[in-house]
Amino acid sequence: MAAGGSFFSTRRAWGAAPPIKVGLIMSFSGVVAAWGAAGRMGAFMAADEINQAGGVLGRPLEFKLEDDTSTNAAIAVQKARKLVFDWGADFLIGFNSSGTALAVVPILPELKRILIVPCAASPRITTEVWNKYCFRNHVHSNQKGAAGAAIAATLPYTKWTVIGPDYAYGHDSWGAFATHLVQKKPSVQIMSTQAWPKFAAGAYDSYITRILDAKPEAVYSPLWGDDFVTFVKQANRHDFFKKVGAFFTPAGLAMDAFYALRKEVPKGIYTCAHGYWFEHPDTARNKKWVEAFVSKWGELPHVTAHETYSAVYYLKAAIEKAGTTDTEAVIIALEGLEQDSPSYRKVIRKEDHQVITDVPWGKTQDAPGLIPIESRVGDIVLAKGEEVAEPLDQVLKRRKEGGTPPWMQYIIKS
């Protein structure tokens, strides 16, 4: 289904029941197009299941897709208004990029529509710019940073630096990780030599050599999508991963990168695959969902597919709990709502509408029998959601004070 099209997953007779309209805004083109495609797969899979089972309150789910053209904030705002005012969307699900999400969240009171964010990970979405219409069913960078730092603090490395995209997500991801790492291991030195290429830069050799010349012991990288794939290909030419003691990437090694890199995936580097790896947890529920996904789409599930699938089921549960699609009633129903997703249990915290859920971090390994990707994330350590959640008093304080997050002190450009 091309972006901009409408979607009915089944052709059963719905009588006079009007559809519940859901607008899905993601990046269906550009360097993170694979992430938008994964979101479409997850949303359509959930909608198909729900519609085949009778819909929501006897009404079918109907989707319309819009492309934010790979993180263009102005276009994302335009597409959100178009979905609500022209098409009549009852609810919105989106975005892949924090840059687009941060642009759209402030106009939600004008739209008077709920937005569920299943991918974009800047903590500011549910803190500094938050309003009551915004919900996120995906872990953000502070939660992932806390979980990653707990592992990093046990390693014998003290000199850390970063190569990340030069916008909110990159800054927040590194800043949150560095904050937690320094708290857990005060001897850590945050290096002043850092690399901040533009999003979709395409060429990283100069950044790679600059980082290597500074001789860090460990590197953190929030690069993602095709940016990370291109970085790895160029970094391998410099033996980058053999020259640093540890390498952490929260989102670089989501499933799209495993398909793109296959045997070129560096082994022994740390990742949380943006919050979900299909082999974890090793439960019958997760295995059944993965099997159904592979049967439907012919490929292994990406974290964004998992999270967008979860977002659709969150809407279903809240609408049924409220007994209506009225925005204000569904907001109340979503607050505190629990969900057993295919992977981990999720709870949307009432005060900031941020999901609390577990975060897996593991290391890349050879997997010659795992066709076609031939690599995997193994030795997974699961951080409990309650342990890595940002304390509510800090969230409310940051929301009240506004401005920039405290971890911006670790963003150094020279």
Coordinates of C-alpha atoms in Angstrom, one line a residue:
M1 CA 0.0 0.0 0.0
A2 CA 1.6 3.3 -1.1
A3 CA 1.8 6.2 1.3
G4 CA -1.3 8.4 1.1
G5 CA -3.6 5.4 0.4
S6 CA -6.5 4.2 2.6
F7 CA -6.7 0.6 3.9
F8 CA -9.3 -1.9 4.8
S9 CA -7.7 -5.2 5.9
T10 CA -10.8 -7.3 5.4
R11 CA -13.8 -7.1 3.1
R12 CA -16.4 -8.4 5.5
A13 CA -19.8 -6.7 5.5
W14 CA -19.7 -3.8 8.1
G15 CA -23.3 -2.6 7.4
A16 CA -23.7 1.1 8.3
A17 CA -20.9 1.0 10.9
P18 CA -18.5 3.9 10.1
P19 CA -14.8 3.2 10.2
I20 CA -12.5 4.4 12.9
K21 CA -10.0 6.4 11.0
V22 CA -6.3 6.2 12.0
G23 CA -3.6 8.3 10.3
L24 CA -0.2 6.8 10.2
I25 CA 2.7 9.3 9.5
M26 CA 6.1 7.8 9.1
S27 CA 9.2 8.0 6.9
F28 CA 8.3 6.0 3.8
S29 CA 11.1 7.5 1.8
G30 CA 14.7 8.6 2.4
V31 CA 17.4 7.0 4.6
V32 CA 15.1 5.6 7.2
A33 CA 12.4 4.3 4.8
A34 CA 12.8 0.8 6.1
W35 CA 11.6 2.0 9.5
G36 CA 8.4 3.5 8.0
A37 CA 7.8 0.3 6.0
A38 CA 8.2 -1.7 9.3
G39 CA 5.6 0.6 10.9
R40 CA 3.2 0.0 8.1
M41 CA 3.6 -3.8 8.5
G42 CA 2.9 -3.7 12.2
A43 CA -0.1 -1.4 11.9
F44 CA -1.7 -3.4 9.1
M45 CA -1.1 -6.7 10.8
A46 CA -2.8 -5.5 13.9
A47 CA -5.7 -3.9 12.0
D48 CA -6.2 -7.1 9.9
E49 CA -6.4 -9.2 13.1
I50 CA -8.8 -6.7 14.8
N51 CA -11.0 -6.3 11.7
Q52 CA -11.3 -10.0 11.2
A53 CA -12.4 -10.4 14.8
G54 CA -15.2 -7.9 14.4
G55 CA -13.4 -4.5 14.7
V56 CA -13.6 -2.1 17.6
L57 CA -17.0 -1.5 19.1
G58 CA -18.3 -3.1 15.9
R59 CA -16.5 -0.7 13.7
P60 CA -13.6 -1.4 11.3
L61 CA -10.2 0.2 11.6
E62 CA -9.3 2.2 8.5
F63 CA -5.8 3.5 7.9
K64 CA -4.4 6.3 5.7
L65 CA -0.6 6.7 5.3
E66 CA 1.4 9.9 5.0
D67 CA 5.1 10.2 4.4
D68 CA 7.0 12.8 6.4
T69 CA 9.7 12.4 3.7
S70 CA 12.4 11.2 6.1
T71 CA 12.3 13.6 9.1
N72 CA 11.0 16.8 7.4
A73 CA 9.4 18.6 10.3
A74 CA 7.4 21.2 8.3
I75 CA 6.0 18.4 6.1
A76 CA 5.1 16.3 9.1
V77 CA 3.1 19.2 10.5
Q78 CA 1.4 19.7 7.2
K79 CA 0.6 16.0 6.9
A80 CA -0.9 15.8 10.4
R81 CA -3.2 18.7 9.7
K82 CA -4.2 17.1 6.4
L83 CA -5.1 13.8 8.0
V84 CA -7.2 15.4 10.7
F85 CA -8.9 18.3 8.9
D86 CA -9.2 16.9 5.3
W87 CA -9.5 13.2 5.9
G88 CA -11.2 13.2 9.3
A89 CA -8.7 11.1 11.2
D90 CA -10.0 10.0 14.7
F91 CA -6.5 9.2 15.9
L92 CA -2.8 9.6 14.8
I93 CA 0.1 7.1 15.1
G94 CA 3.7 8.3 14.2
F95 CA 6.7 9.2 13.9
N96 CA 10.1 7.5 13.2
S97 CA 12.2 10.7 13.8
S98 CA 12.2 12.7 17.0
G99 CA 12.6 15.9 14.9
T100 CA 9.2 15.4 13.3
A101 CA 7.5 14.2 16.5
L102 CA 8.8 17.3 18.4
A103 CA 7.4 19.5 15.6
V104 CA 3.9 17.9 15.7
V105 CA 3.3 17.4 19.4
P106 CA 2.8 21.2 20.1
I107 CA 0.0 21.4 17.5
L108 CA -2.0 18.4 19.0
P109 CA -4.2 20.8 21.1
E110 CA -5.2 22.5 17.9
L111 CA -6.0 19.2 16.2
K112 CA -7.7 17.8 19.4
R113 CA -6.5 14.3 18.4
I114 CA -4.5 11.7 20.3
L115 CA -1.0 10.9 18.9
I116 CA 0.7 7.6 19.9
V117 CA 4.4 7.6 19.2
P118 CA 5.8 4.1 18.6
C119 CA 9.3 4.9 17.5
A120 CA 10.7 8.4 18.0
A121 CA 12.8 8.3 21.2
S122 CA 13.7 11.8 22.4
P123 CA 12.6 12.1 26.0
R124 CA 11.5 15.7 25.3
I125 CA 8.4 14.3 23.5
T126 CA 6.9 13.3 26.8
T127 CA 8.6 15.9 29.0
E128 CA 9.5 19.5 27.8
V129 CA 7.0 19.6 24.8
W130 CA 4.4 17.2 26.2
N131 CA 0.7 17.9 26.3
K132 CA -2.2 15.6 27.2
Y133 CA -2.9 14.4 23.6
C134 CA 0.6 12.8 23.4
F135 CA 1.3 9.2 24.3
R136 CA 4.3 7.0 23.7
N137 CA 4.3 3.2 23.9
H138 CA 8.0 2.9 23.2
V139 CA 11.0 3.3 25.5
H140 CA 12.8 6.6 25.1
S141 CA 16.5 7.5 25.0
N142 CA 16.8 8.1 28.8
Q143 CA 15.4 4.6 29.5
K144 CA 17.7 3.0 27.0
G145 CA 20.6 5.1 28.1
A146 CA 20.1 4.0 31.8
A147 CA 20.0 0.3 30.8
G148 CA 23.1 0.6 28.5
A149 CA 25.1 2.6 31.1
A150 CA 24.5 -0.2 33.7
I151 CA 26.4 -2.5 31.4
A152 CA 29.0 0.0 30.3
A153 CA 29.9 0.8 33.9
T154 CA 31.0 -2.7 34.4
L155 CA 33.6 -2.6 31.6
P156 CA 37.2 -1.5 32.1
Y157 CA 36.9 1.6 30.0
T158 CA 36.9 5.2 31.1
K159 CA 37.5 7.4 28.0
W160 CA 34.2 7.6 26.1
T161 CA 33.1 9.6 23.1
V162 CA 30.3 9.7 20.6
I163 CA 29.5 9.7 16.9
G164 CA 25.8 10.6 16.4
P165 CA 23.4 12.6 14.3
D166 CA 23.3 16.3 15.0
Y167 CA 19.8 16.8 16.1
A168 CA 17.5 16.2 19.1
Y169 CA 17.6 12.4 19.1
G170 CA 21.4 12.2 18.8
H171 CA 21.9 14.8 21.5
D172 CA 19.4 13.2 23.9
S173 CA 20.5 9.7 23.3
W174 CA 24.2 10.4 24.0
G175 CA 23.5 12.9 26.8
A176 CA 21.2 10.6 28.7
F177 CA 23.7 7.7 28.4
A178 CA 26.6 9.8 29.5
T179 CA 24.7 11.1 32.4
H180 CA 23.8 7.7 33.7
L181 CA 27.3 6.4 33.0
V182 CA 29.0 9.2 35.0
Q183 CA 26.6 8.6 37.9
K184 CA 27.4 4.9 38.0
K185 CA 31.1 5.3 37.4
P186 CA 32.5 8.8 38.4
S187 CA 35.9 7.9 37.0
V188 CA 34.6 8.1 33.4
Q189 CA 36.0 10.8 31.2
I190 CA 33.6 12.3 28.6
M191 CA 36.0 13.3 25.8
S192 CA 35.8 16.7 24.2
T193 CA 36.5 15.2 20.8
Q194 CA 33.1 14.2 19.5
A195 CA 31.6 13.6 16.0
W196 CA 28.2 15.1 15.1
P197 CA 27.6 14.6 11.4
K198 CA 24.3 15.9 9.9
F199 CA 21.4 13.5 9.5
A200 CA 21.8 11.6 6.2
A201 CA 25.4 12.9 5.8
G202 CA 26.4 9.9 3.7
A203 CA 30.2 10.3 4.3
Y204 CA 31.8 9.5 7.6
D205 CA 35.5 8.9 6.9
S206 CA 36.6 12.3 8.3
Y207 CA 34.6 11.7 11.5
I208 CA 36.0 8.2 11.8
T209 CA 39.6 9.2 11.5
R210 CA 39.1 12.1 13.9
I211 CA 37.6 9.8 16.5
L212 CA 40.4 7.2 16.1
D213 CA 43.1 9.9 16.3
A214 CA 41.7 10.9 19.7
K215 CA 42.1 7.3 20.9
P216 CA 38.9 6.7 22.9
E217 CA 38.6 3.5 24.8
A218 CA 34.9 3.2 24.0
V219 CA 32.3 4.8 21.7
Y220 CA 28.6 5.4 21.8
S221 CA 26.7 5.9 18.6
P222 CA 23.0 7.0 18.1
L223 CA 23.4 6.8 14.3
W224 CA 20.4 4.8 12.8
G225 CA 18.8 3.6 9.6
D226 CA 20.9 3.9 6.4
D227 CA 23.2 6.3 8.2
F228 CA 24.4 3.6 10.5
V229 CA 24.7 1.0 7.7
T230 CA 26.9 3.5 5.7
F231 CA 28.9 4.3 8.8
V232 CA 29.7 0.6 9.5
K233 CA 30.8 0.0 5.9
Q234 CA 33.1 2.9 6.1
A235 CA 34.3 2.2 9.6
N236 CA 35.2 -1.4 8.7
R237 CA 37.6 0.0 6.2
H238 CA 39.5 1.7 9.1
D239 CA 39.3 -1.4 11.4
F240 CA 37.3 1.0 13.7
F241 CA 35.7 -1.7 15.7
K242 CA 39.0 -3.5 16.3
K243 CA 40.6 -0.2 17.6
V244 CA 38.0 0.7 20.3
G245 CA 37.5 -1.4 23.4
A246 CA 33.7 -1.2 23.3
F247 CA 31.0 0.1 21.0
F248 CA 27.4 0.8 22.0
T249 CA 24.5 1.6 19.6
P250 CA 21.0 1.9 20.9
A251 CA 19.2 2.0 17.5
G252 CA 21.8 1.4 14.8
L253 CA 21.4 -2.3 14.9
A254 CA 17.7 -2.6 14.5
M255 CA 16.6 -5.3 12.1
D256 CA 16.9 -3.1 8.9
A257 CA 20.7 -2.9 9.6
F258 CA 21.0 -6.7 10.0
Y259 CA 19.3 -7.2 6.6
A260 CA 21.5 -4.6 5.0
L261 CA 24.8 -5.6 6.5
R262 CA 24.4 -9.4 7.1
K263 CA 28.0 -10.8 7.6
E264 CA 29.4 -7.3 7.8
V265 CA 27.6 -6.7 11.1
P266 CA 30.6 -6.1 13.6
K267 CA 30.7 -8.8 16.2
G268 CA 30.9 -8.2 19.9
I269 CA 29.3 -4.7 19.9
Y270 CA 26.5 -3.8 22.2
T271 CA 22.9 -2.9 21.1
C272 CA 19.4 -2.9 22.3
A273 CA 18.0 -3.0 18.7
H274 CA 16.0 0.1 19.6
G275 CA 14.1 -1.9 22.3
Y276 CA 13.1 -5.2 20.7
W277 CA 15.0 -8.2 19.3
F278 CA 12.7 -10.9 17.9
E279 CA 14.3 -13.8 19.8
H280 CA 13.7 -12.2 23.2
P281 CA 11.9 -13.0 25.4
D282 CA 12.0 -16.7 24.8
T283 CA 8.2 -17.1 25.4
A284 CA 5.5 -19.0 23.5
R285 CA 3.6 -15.7 23.0
N286 CA 6.6 -13.9 21.4
K287 CA 7.4 -17.0 19.2
K288 CA 3.9 -17.2 18.0
W289 CA 3.8 -13.5 17.1
V290 CA 7.1 -13.8 15.3
E291 CA 5.9 -16.8 13.3
A292 CA 2.7 -15.0 12.3
F293 CA 4.7 -11.9 11.3
V294 CA 7.1 -14.0 9.1
S295 CA 4.2 -15.9 7.6
K296 CA 2.4 -12.6 6.7
W297 CA 5.3 -10.5 5.5
G298 CA 8.1 -13.0 4.7
E299 CA 10.8 -11.2 6.8
L300 CA 11.8 -11.0 10.5
P301 CA 10.1 -8.3 12.5
H302 CA 11.7 -4.9 13.0
V303 CA 11.3 -3.2 16.4
T304 CA 9.1 -0.5 14.7
A305 CA 6.7 -3.2 13.4
H306 CA 6.5 -4.6 16.9
E307 CA 5.8 -1.2 18.5
T308 CA 3.3 0.0 15.9
Y309 CA 1.4 -3.3 16.3
S310 CA 1.4 -2.5 20.0
A311 CA 0.1 1.0 19.4
V312 CA -2.9 -0.2 17.4
Y313 CA -3.8 -2.6 20.1
Y314 CA -3.4 0.1 22.7
L315 CA -6.0 2.2 20.7
K316 CA -8.3 -0.8 20.6
A317 CA -8.2 -1.4 24.3
A318 CA -8.6 2.3 25.2
I319 CA -11.6 2.8 22.8
E320 CA -13.3 -0.3 24.2
K321 CA -12.6 0.7 27.8
A322 CA -14.0 4.2 27.1
G323 CA -16.9 2.8 25.0
T324 CA -16.4 5.6 22.5
T325 CA -13.9 7.2 20.2
D326 CA -14.3 10.6 21.9
T327 CA -10.8 12.0 22.3
E328 CA -11.2 13.2 25.9
A329 CA -12.6 9.8 27.1
V330 CA -9.9 7.8 25.3
I331 CA -7.2 9.9 26.9
I332 CA -8.5 9.0 30.3
A333 CA -8.8 5.3 29.3
L334 CA -5.1 5.3 28.0
E335 CA -3.7 6.7 31.3
G336 CA -2.3 3.8 33.3
L337 CA -3.4 1.2 30.7
E338 CA -1.4 -2.0 30.8
Q339 CA -0.7 -4.2 27.9
D340 CA 0.9 -7.6 27.4
S341 CA 2.7 -6.9 24.1
P342 CA 4.2 -9.8 22.1
S343 CA 7.4 -9.2 24.0
Y344 CA 7.2 -7.3 27.3
R345 CA 4.5 -6.0 29.6
K346 CA 3.9 -2.3 29.1
V347 CA 2.2 0.3 31.3
I348 CA 1.5 3.9 30.2
R349 CA 2.3 6.2 33.1
K350 CA -0.6 8.5 33.9
E351 CA 1.4 11.7 34.5
D352 CA 3.5 11.8 31.4
H353 CA 1.9 9.2 29.1
Q354 CA 5.3 7.5 28.8
V355 CA 5.4 3.7 28.7
I356 CA 7.2 1.9 31.4
T357 CA 8.6 -1.4 30.1
D358 CA 11.7 -3.6 30.1
V359 CA 14.8 -2.8 28.0
P360 CA 17.0 -5.5 26.5
W361 CA 20.7 -4.9 25.7
G362 CA 22.9 -7.7 24.2
K363 CA 26.0 -8.2 22.0
T364 CA 26.2 -9.1 18.3
Q365 CA 27.2 -12.7 17.5
D366 CA 27.8 -14.8 14.4
A367 CA 24.7 -16.9 13.5
P368 CA 25.4 -18.8 10.4
G369 CA 22.2 -20.8 10.6
L370 CA 20.0 -17.7 11.0
I371 CA 19.1 -17.1 7.3
P372 CA 19.3 -14.5 5.8
I373 CA 20.9 -12.2 8.4
E374 CA 23.6 -14.6 9.7
S375 CA 24.1 -12.5 12.8
R376 CA 22.1 -12.0 15.9
V377 CA 21.9 -10.1 19.2
G378 CA 22.8 -12.6 22.0
D379 CA 23.7 -12.7 25.7
I380 CA 20.8 -10.3 26.3
V381 CA 20.5 -8.6 29.7
L382 CA 17.1 -7.3 30.5
A383 CA 16.8 -4.1 32.5
K384 CA 13.5 -3.9 34.3
G385 CA 11.2 -1.1 33.3
E386 CA 10.7 0.3 36.8
E387 CA 14.5 0.4 37.3
V388 CA 15.3 2.5 34.2
A389 CA 12.2 4.8 34.2
E390 CA 13.0 8.5 34.7
P391 CA 11.7 9.4 38.2
L392 CA 8.4 11.3 38.0
D393 CA 9.6 14.2 40.1
Q394 CA 12.4 14.9 37.6
V395 CA 10.0 14.6 34.6
L396 CA 7.6 17.1 36.2
K397 CA 10.5 19.5 37.1
R398 CA 11.8 19.5 33.6
R399 CA 8.3 20.0 32.2
K400 CA 7.8 23.0 34.5
E401 CA 11.1 24.6 33.8
G402 CA 11.2 23.9 30.1
G403 CA 14.4 24.8 28.2
T404 CA 16.9 22.1 27.3
P405 CA 17.6 18.9 29.2
P406 CA 20.5 18.8 31.7
W407 CA 22.4 16.3 29.7
M408 CA 23.2 18.9 27.0
Q409 CA 26.4 19.6 29.0
Y410 CA 27.8 16.4 27.4
I411 CA 27.2 17.7 23.9
I412 CA 30.6 19.1 22.8
K413 CA 31.2 20.5 19.3
S414 CA 34.6 21.8 18.4

